[in-house]
mmCIF file of C-alpha atoms and ligand atoms in Angstrom:
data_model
loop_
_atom_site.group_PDB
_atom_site.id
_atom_site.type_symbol
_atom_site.label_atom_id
_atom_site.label_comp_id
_atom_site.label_asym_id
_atom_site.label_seq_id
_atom_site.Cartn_x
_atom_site.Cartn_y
_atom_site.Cartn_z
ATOM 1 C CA UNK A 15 150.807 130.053 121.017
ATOM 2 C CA UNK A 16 153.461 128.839 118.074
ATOM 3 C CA UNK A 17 153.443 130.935 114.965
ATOM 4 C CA UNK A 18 153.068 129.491 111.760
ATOM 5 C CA UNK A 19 156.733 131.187 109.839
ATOM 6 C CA UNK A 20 156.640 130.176 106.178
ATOM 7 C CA UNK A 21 159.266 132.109 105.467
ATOM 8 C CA UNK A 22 161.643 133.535 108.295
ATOM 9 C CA UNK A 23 162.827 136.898 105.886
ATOM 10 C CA UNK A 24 159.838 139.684 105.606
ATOM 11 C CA UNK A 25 161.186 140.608 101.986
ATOM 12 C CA UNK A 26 161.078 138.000 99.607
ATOM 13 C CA UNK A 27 163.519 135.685 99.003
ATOM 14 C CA UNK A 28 166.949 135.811 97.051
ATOM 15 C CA UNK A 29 167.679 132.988 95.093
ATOM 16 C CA UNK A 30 171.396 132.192 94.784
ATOM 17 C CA UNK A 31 171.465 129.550 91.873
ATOM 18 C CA UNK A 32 175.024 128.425 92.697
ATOM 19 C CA UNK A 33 174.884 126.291 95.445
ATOM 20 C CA UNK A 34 171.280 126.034 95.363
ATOM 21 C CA UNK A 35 170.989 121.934 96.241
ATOM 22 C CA UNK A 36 173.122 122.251 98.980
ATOM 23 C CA UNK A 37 170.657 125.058 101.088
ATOM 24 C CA UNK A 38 168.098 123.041 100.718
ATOM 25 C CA UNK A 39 169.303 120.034 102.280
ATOM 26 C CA UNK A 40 166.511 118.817 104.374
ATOM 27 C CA UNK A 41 166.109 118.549 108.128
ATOM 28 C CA UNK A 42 164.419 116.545 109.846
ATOM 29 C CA UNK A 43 165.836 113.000 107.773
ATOM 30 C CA UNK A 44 162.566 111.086 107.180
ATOM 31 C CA UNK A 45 163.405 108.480 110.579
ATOM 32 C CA UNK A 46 163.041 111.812 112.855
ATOM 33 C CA UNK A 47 160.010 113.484 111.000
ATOM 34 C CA UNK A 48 157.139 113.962 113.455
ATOM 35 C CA UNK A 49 153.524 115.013 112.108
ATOM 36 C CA UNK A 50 152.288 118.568 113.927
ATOM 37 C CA UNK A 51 148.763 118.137 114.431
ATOM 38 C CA UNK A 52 148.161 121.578 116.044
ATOM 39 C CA UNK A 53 150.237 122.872 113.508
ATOM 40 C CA UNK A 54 148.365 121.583 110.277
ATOM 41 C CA UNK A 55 144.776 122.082 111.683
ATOM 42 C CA UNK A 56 145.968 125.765 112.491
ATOM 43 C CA UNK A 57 147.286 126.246 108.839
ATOM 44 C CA UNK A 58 143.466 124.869 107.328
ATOM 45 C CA UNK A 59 142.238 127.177 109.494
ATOM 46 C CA UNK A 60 143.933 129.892 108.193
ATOM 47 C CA UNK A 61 143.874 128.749 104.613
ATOM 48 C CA UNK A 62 139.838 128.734 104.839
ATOM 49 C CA UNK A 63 139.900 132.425 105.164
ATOM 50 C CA UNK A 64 141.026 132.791 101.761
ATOM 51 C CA UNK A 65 139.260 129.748 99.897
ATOM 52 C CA UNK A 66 137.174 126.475 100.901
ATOM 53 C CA UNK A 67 138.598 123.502 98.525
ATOM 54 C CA UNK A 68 135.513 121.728 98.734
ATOM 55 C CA UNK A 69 133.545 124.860 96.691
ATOM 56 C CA UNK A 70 136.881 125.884 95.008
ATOM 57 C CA UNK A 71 138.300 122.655 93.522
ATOM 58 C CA UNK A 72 135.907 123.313 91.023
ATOM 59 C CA UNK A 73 132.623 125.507 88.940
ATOM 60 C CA UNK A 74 129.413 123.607 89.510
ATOM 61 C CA UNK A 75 127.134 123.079 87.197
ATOM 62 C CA UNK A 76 124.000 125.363 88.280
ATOM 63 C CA UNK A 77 126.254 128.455 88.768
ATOM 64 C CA UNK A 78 127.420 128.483 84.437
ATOM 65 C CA UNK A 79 124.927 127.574 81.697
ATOM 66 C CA UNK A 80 126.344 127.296 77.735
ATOM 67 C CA UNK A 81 127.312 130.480 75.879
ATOM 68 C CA UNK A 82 128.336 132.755 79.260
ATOM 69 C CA UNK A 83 130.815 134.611 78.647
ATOM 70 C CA UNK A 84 134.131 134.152 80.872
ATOM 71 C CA UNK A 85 137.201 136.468 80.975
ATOM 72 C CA UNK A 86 140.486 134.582 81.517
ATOM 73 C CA UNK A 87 142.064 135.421 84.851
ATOM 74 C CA UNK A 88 145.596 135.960 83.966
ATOM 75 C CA UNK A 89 144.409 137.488 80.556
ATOM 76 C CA UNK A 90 141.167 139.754 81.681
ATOM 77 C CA UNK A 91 140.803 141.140 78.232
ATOM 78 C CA UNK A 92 140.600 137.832 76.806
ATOM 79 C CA UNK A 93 136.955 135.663 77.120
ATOM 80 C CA UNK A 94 135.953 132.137 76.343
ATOM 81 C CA UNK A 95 132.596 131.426 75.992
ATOM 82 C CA UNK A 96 131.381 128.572 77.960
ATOM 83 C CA UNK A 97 130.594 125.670 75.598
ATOM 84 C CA UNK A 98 127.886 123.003 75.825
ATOM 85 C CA UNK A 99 131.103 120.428 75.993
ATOM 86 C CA UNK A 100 132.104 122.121 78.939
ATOM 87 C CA UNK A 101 128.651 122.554 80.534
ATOM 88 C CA UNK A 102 128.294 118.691 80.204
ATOM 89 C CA UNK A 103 131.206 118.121 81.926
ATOM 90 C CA UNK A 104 130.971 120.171 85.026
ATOM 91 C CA UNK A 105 130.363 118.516 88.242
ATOM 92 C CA UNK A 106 126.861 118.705 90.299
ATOM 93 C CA UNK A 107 128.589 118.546 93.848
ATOM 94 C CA UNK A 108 131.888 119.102 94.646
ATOM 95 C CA UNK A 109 133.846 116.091 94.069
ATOM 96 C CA UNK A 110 135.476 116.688 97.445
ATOM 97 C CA UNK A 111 132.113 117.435 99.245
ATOM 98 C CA UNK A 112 132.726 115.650 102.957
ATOM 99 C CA UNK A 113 135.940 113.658 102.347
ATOM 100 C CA UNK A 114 138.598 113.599 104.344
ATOM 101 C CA UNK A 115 141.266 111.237 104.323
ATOM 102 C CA UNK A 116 144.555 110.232 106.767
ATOM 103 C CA UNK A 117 147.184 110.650 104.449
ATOM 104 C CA UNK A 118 147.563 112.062 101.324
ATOM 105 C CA UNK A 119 150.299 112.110 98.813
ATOM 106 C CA UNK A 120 151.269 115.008 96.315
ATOM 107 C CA UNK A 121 153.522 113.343 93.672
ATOM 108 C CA UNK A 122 155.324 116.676 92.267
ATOM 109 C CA UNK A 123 156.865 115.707 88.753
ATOM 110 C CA UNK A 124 160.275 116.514 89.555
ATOM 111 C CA UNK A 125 163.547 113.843 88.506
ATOM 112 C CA UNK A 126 164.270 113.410 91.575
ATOM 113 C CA UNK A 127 162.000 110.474 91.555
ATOM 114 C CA UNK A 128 164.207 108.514 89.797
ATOM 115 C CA UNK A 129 165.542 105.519 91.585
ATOM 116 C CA UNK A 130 163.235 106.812 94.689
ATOM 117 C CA UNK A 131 162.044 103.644 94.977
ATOM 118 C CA UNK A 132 158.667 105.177 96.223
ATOM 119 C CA UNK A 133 156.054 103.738 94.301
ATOM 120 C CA UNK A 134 154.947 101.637 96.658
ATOM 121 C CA UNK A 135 155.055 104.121 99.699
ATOM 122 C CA UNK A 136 153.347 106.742 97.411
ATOM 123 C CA UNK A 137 150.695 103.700 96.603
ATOM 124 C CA UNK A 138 150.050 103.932 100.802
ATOM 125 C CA UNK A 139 148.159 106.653 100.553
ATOM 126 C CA UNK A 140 144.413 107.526 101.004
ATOM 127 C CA UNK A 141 144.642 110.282 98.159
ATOM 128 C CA UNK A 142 147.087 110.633 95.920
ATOM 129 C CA UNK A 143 147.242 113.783 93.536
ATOM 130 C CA UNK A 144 149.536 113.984 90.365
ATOM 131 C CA UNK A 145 150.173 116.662 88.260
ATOM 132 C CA UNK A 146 149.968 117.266 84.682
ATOM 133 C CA UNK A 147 149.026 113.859 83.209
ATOM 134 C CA UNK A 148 152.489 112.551 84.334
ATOM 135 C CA UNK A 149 153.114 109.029 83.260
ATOM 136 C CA UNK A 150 153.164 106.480 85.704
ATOM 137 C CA UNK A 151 153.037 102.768 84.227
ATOM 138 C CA UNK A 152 156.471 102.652 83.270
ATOM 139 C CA UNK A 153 158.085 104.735 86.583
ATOM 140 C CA UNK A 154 155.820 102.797 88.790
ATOM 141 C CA UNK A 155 158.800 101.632 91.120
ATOM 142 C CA UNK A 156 159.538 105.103 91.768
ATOM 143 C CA UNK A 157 156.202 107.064 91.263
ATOM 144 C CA UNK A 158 153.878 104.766 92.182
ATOM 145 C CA UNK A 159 150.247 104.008 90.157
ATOM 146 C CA UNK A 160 147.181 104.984 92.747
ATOM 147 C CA UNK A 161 145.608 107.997 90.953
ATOM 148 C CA UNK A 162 142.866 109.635 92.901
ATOM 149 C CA UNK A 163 143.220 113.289 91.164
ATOM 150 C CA UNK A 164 145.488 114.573 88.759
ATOM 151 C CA UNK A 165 145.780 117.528 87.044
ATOM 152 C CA UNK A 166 146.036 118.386 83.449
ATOM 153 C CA UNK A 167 147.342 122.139 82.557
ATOM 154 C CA UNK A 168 146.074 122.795 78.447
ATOM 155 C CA UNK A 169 149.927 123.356 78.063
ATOM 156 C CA UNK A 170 150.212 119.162 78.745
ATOM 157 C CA UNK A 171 148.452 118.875 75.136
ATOM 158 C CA UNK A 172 151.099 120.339 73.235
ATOM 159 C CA UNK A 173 154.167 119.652 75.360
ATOM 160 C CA UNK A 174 153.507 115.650 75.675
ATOM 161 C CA UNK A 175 150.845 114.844 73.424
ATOM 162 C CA UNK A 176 152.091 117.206 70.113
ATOM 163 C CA UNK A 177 148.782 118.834 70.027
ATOM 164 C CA UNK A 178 146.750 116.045 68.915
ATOM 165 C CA UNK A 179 148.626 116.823 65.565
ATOM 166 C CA UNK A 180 147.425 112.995 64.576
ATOM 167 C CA UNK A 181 145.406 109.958 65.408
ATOM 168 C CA UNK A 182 148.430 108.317 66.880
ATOM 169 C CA UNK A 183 148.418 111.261 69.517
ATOM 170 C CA UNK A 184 145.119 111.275 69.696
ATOM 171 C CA UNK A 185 145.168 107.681 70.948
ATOM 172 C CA UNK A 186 147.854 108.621 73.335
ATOM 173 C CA UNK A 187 145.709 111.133 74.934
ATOM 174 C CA UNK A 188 142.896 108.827 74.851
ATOM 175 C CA UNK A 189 144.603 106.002 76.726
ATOM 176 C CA UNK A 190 146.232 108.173 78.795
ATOM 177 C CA UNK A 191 143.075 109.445 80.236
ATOM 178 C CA UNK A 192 140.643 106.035 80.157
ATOM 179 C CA UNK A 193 144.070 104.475 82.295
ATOM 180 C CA UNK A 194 142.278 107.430 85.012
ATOM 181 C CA UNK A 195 139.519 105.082 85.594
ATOM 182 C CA UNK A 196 136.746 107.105 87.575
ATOM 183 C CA UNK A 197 139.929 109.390 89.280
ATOM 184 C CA UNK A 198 139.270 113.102 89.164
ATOM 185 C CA UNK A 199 140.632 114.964 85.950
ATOM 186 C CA UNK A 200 141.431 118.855 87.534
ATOM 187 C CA UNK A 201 141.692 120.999 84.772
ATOM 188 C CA UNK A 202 142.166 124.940 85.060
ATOM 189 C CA UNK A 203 140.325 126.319 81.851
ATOM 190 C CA UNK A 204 139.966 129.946 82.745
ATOM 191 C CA UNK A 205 143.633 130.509 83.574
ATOM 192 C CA UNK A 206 144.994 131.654 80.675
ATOM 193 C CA UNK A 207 143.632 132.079 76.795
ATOM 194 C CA UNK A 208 146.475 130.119 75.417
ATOM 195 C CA UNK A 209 144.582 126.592 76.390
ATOM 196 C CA UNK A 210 140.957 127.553 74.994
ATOM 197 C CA UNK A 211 140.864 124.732 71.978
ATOM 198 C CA UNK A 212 143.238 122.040 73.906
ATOM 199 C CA UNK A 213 140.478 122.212 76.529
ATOM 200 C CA UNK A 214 137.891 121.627 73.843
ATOM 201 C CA UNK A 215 140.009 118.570 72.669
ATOM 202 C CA UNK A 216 140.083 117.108 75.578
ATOM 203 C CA UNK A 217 136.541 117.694 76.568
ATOM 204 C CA UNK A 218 135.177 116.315 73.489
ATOM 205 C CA UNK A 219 137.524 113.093 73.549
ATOM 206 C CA UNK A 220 136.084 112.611 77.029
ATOM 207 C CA UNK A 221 132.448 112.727 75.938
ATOM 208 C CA UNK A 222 132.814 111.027 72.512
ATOM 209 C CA UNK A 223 134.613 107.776 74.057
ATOM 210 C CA UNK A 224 132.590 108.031 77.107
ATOM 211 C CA UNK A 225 136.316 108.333 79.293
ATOM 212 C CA UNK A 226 135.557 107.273 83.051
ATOM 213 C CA UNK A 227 136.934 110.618 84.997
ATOM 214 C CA UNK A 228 135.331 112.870 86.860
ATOM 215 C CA UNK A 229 136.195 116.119 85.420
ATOM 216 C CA UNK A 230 136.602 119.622 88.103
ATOM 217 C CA UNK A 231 137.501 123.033 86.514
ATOM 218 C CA UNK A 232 138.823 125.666 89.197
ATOM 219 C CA UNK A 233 137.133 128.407 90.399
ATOM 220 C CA UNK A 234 137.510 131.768 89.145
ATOM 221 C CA UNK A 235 138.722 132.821 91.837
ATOM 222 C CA UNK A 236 141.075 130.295 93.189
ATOM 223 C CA UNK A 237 144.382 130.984 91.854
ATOM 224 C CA UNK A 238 144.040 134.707 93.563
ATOM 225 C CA UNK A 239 143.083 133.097 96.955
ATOM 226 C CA UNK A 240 145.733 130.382 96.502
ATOM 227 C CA UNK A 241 148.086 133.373 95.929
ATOM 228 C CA UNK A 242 146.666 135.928 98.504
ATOM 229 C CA UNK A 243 147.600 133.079 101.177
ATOM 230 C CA UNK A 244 150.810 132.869 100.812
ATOM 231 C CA UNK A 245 151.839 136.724 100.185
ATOM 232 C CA UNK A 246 149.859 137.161 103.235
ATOM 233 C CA UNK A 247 152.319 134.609 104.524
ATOM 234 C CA UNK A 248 155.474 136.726 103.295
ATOM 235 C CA UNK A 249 155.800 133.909 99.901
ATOM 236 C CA UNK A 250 156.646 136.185 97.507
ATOM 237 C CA UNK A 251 154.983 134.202 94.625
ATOM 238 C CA UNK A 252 153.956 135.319 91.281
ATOM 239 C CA UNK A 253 151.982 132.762 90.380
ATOM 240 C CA UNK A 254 151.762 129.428 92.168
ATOM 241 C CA UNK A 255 152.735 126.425 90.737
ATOM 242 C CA UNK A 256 149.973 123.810 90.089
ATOM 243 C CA UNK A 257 151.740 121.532 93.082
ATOM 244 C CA UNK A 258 151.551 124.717 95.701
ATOM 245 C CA UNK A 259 147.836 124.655 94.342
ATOM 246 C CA UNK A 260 147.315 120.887 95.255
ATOM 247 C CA UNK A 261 149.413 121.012 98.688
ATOM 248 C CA UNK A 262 146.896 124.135 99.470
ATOM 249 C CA UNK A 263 143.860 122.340 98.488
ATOM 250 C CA UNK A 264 144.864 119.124 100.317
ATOM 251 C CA UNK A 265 145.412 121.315 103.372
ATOM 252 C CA UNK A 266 141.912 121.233 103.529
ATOM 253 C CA UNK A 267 141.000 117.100 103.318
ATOM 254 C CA UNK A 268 143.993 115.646 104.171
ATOM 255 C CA UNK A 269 144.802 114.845 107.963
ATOM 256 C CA UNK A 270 149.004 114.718 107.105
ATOM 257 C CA UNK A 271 150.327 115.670 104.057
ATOM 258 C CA UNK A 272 153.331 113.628 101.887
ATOM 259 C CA UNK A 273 155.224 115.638 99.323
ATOM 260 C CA UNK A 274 156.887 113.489 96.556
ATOM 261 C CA UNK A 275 159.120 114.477 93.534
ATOM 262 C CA UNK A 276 159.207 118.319 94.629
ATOM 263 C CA UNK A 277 162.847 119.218 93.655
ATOM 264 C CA UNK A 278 163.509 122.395 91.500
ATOM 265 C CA UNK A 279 167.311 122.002 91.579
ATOM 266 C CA UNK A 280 169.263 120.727 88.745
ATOM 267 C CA UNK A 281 171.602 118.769 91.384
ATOM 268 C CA UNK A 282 170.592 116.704 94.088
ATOM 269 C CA UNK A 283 171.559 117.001 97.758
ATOM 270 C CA UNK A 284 174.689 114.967 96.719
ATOM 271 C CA UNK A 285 175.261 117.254 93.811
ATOM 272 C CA UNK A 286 174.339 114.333 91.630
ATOM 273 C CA UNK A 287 172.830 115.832 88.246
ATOM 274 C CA UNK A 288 168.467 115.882 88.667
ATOM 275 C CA UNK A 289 165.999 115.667 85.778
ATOM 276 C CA UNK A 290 163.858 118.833 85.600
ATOM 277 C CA UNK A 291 161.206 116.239 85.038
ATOM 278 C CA UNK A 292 161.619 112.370 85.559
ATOM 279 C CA UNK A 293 159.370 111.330 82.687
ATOM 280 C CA UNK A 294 160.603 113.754 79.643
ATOM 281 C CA UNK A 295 163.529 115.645 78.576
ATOM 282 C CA UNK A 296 162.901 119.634 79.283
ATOM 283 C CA UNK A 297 165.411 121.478 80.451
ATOM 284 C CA UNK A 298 165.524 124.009 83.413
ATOM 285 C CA UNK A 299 165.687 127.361 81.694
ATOM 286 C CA UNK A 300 161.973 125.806 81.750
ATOM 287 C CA UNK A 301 161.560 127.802 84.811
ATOM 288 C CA UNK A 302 163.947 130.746 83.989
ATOM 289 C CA UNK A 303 162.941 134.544 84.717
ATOM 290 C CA UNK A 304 160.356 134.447 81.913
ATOM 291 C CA UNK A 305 158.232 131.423 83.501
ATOM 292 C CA UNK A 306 155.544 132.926 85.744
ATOM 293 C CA UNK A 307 156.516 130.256 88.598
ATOM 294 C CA UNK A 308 158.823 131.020 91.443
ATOM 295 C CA UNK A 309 159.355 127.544 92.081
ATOM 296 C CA UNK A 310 162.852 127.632 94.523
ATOM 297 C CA UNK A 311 160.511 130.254 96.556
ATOM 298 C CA UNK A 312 158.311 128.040 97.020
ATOM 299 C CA UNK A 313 160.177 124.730 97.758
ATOM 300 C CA UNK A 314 161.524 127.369 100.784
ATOM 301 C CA UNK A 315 158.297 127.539 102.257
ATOM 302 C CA UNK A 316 157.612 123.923 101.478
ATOM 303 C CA UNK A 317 160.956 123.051 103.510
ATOM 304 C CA UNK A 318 159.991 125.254 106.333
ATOM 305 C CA UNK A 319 156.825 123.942 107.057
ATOM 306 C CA UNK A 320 158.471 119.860 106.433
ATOM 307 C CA UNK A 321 160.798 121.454 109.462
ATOM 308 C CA UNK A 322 157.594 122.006 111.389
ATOM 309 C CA UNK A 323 156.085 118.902 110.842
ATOM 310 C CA UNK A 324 153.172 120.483 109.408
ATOM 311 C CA UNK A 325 153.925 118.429 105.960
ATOM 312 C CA UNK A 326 156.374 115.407 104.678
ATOM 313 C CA UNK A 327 158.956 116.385 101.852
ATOM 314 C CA UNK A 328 160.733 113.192 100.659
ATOM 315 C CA UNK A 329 163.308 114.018 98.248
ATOM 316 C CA UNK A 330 165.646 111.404 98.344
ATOM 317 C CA UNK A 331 164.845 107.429 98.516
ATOM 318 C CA UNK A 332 161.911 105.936 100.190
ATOM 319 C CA UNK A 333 162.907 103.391 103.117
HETATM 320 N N1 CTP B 423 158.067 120.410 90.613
HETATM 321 C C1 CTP B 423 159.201 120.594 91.404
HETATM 322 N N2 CTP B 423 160.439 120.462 90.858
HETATM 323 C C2 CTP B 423 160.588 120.169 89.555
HETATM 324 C C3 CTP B 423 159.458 119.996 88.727
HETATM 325 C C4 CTP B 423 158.208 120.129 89.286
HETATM 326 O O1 CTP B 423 159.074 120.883 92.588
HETATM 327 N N3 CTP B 423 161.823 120.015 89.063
HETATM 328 C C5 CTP B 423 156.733 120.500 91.232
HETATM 329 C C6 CTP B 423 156.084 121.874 91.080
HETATM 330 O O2 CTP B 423 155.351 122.174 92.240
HETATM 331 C C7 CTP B 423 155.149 121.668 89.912
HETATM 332 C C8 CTP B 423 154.740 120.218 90.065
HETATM 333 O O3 CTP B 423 155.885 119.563 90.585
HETATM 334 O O4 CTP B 423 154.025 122.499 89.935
HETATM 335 C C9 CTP B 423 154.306 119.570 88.773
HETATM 336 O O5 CTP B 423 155.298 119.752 87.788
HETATM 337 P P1 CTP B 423 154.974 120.386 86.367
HETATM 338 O O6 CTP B 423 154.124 119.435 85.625
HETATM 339 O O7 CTP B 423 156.239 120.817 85.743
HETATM 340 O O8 CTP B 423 154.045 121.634 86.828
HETATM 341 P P2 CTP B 423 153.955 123.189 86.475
HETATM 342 O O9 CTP B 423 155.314 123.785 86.244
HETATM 343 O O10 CTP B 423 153.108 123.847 87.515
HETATM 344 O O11 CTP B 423 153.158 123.188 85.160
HETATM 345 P P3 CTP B 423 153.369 124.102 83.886
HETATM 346 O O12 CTP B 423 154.730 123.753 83.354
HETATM 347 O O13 CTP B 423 152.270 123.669 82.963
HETATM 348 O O14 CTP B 423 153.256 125.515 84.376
#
């Protein structure tokens, strides 16, 4: 019986910016990639010992009423307390309960998008996830449009919509989110305190102009589970990154797996310069020491399971 190794080394691993682009080169080339079946049913397997996406993709209504009192999990002494914005908003049923589709895509936000020309692969798809509100309309060559979830960290607010600071970013937000047209708005509340009044905005713009998404807000105790998988698979993560989240989740629904626009290298694999993201201009020190995310660590594991076949990494041009 094959073993599932994420990551070959049993101490975590050493990241050696210099030549970083290079290491990572990726075999098999997209002609030769073969889907693992065995391999990707064994890894849901596993990954359903720590967490069920179907429960965990988001609270439910009946288990929170307004005014409980929740403490953030990367900030325990820190509580919100659960407002009647949020209580309207929180799903009945699971807005995964019994799907399951052939293909999904997991468009990662990375630059090396740019001049992918996979839009219209990424489009394929049964299920596509996005992260972070990323912008689509005008990258739609190389990004694709089909939204079935995407995610929306509080952080988004402030770094691409200036914290609401007026109506013209206001309007941004709002088109930004009625463009989601009945896709599935993931937001992660309870992370961490910083977000407590960007999820309010966002909440109440969603109520007040009646914005077609159906909203899902993490489980408590997802992020730990998420996490608990991989260490348990010697990935030395700190904290994952929301597109580790999504390929875990998807694990779980998806029958084969795409990853898009994962890239965390500031060259590509012909040492041609990379955006950190393709859509704005931040910088890479973006995910220095100080950032939580171990985001070369993971793009290792990512790698080693493309090399498996138990998941798809495209990061150069789509055929
Ligand atoms: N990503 C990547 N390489 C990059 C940028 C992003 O592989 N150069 C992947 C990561 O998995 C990341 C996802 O794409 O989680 C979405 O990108 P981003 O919006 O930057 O996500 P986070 O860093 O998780 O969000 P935040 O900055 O709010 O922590």
């Amino acid at each position: 019986r094959a073993e599932v190794v994420i990551n070959g080394s049993s101490s975590p691993a050493v990241v050696d910016r210099s030549n970083e682009s290079i290491k990572h080169n990726i075999q098999p080339a997209s002609a030769k990639w073969r889907h693992n079946q065995t391999l990707s049913l064994r890894i849901r397997k596993q990954i359903l010992k720590f967490l069920d996406a179907e429960k965990d993709i988001s609270v439910l209504k009946g288990t929170l009423k307004p005014g409980d009192i929740i403490h953030y999990i990367f900030d325990r002494d820190s509580t919100m307390n659960v407002s009647q914005n949020l209580y309207d908003l929180l799903p009945r049923t699971s807005p995964l309960k019994n799907k399951h589709f052939g293909t999904c895509a997991i468009v990662g936000n990375s630059g090396v998008l740019l001049n992918s020309g996979c839009g219209p692969e990424i489009d394929t798809h049964s299920f596509v996830i996005r992260c972070n509100l990323a912008p689509v309309q005008e990258y739609a060559r190389d990004v694709g449009l089909k939204t079935d979830l995407v995610t929306m960290n509080p952080s988004v607010i402030q770094r691409a919509f200036e914290d609401l600071v007026n109506a013209t970013w206001r309007e941004k937000l709002l088109q930004r989110l009625h463009s989601l047209n009945g896709s599935i708005l993931w937001i992660p509340a309870f992370m961490a305190r910083g977000g407590k009044e960007r999820v309010e905005w966002v909440n109440e713009l969603i109520l007040k102009h009646r914005v077609n998404v159906r909203t899902a807000y993490p489980s408590l105790r997802l992020l730990h589970a998420v996490r608990g998988y991989w260490l348990t698979n010697k990935v030395h993560i700190k904290r994952p990154t929301t597109g580790l989240l999504m390929y875990t989740l998807a694990t779980r629904f998806c029958n084969q797996i795409y990853l898009y626009g994962f890239w965390p290298f500031p060259l590509d694999q012909n040492q041609n310069p990379v955006k950190y993201h393709y859509y704005d201009s931040l910088k890479y020190g973006y995910t220095s020491q100080a950032s939580p995310h171990t985001m070369p660590l993971e793009f290792k594991a990512l790698k080693s399971l493309h090399e498996q076949g138990a998941l798809k990494l495209t990061v150069g041009q789509c055929d």
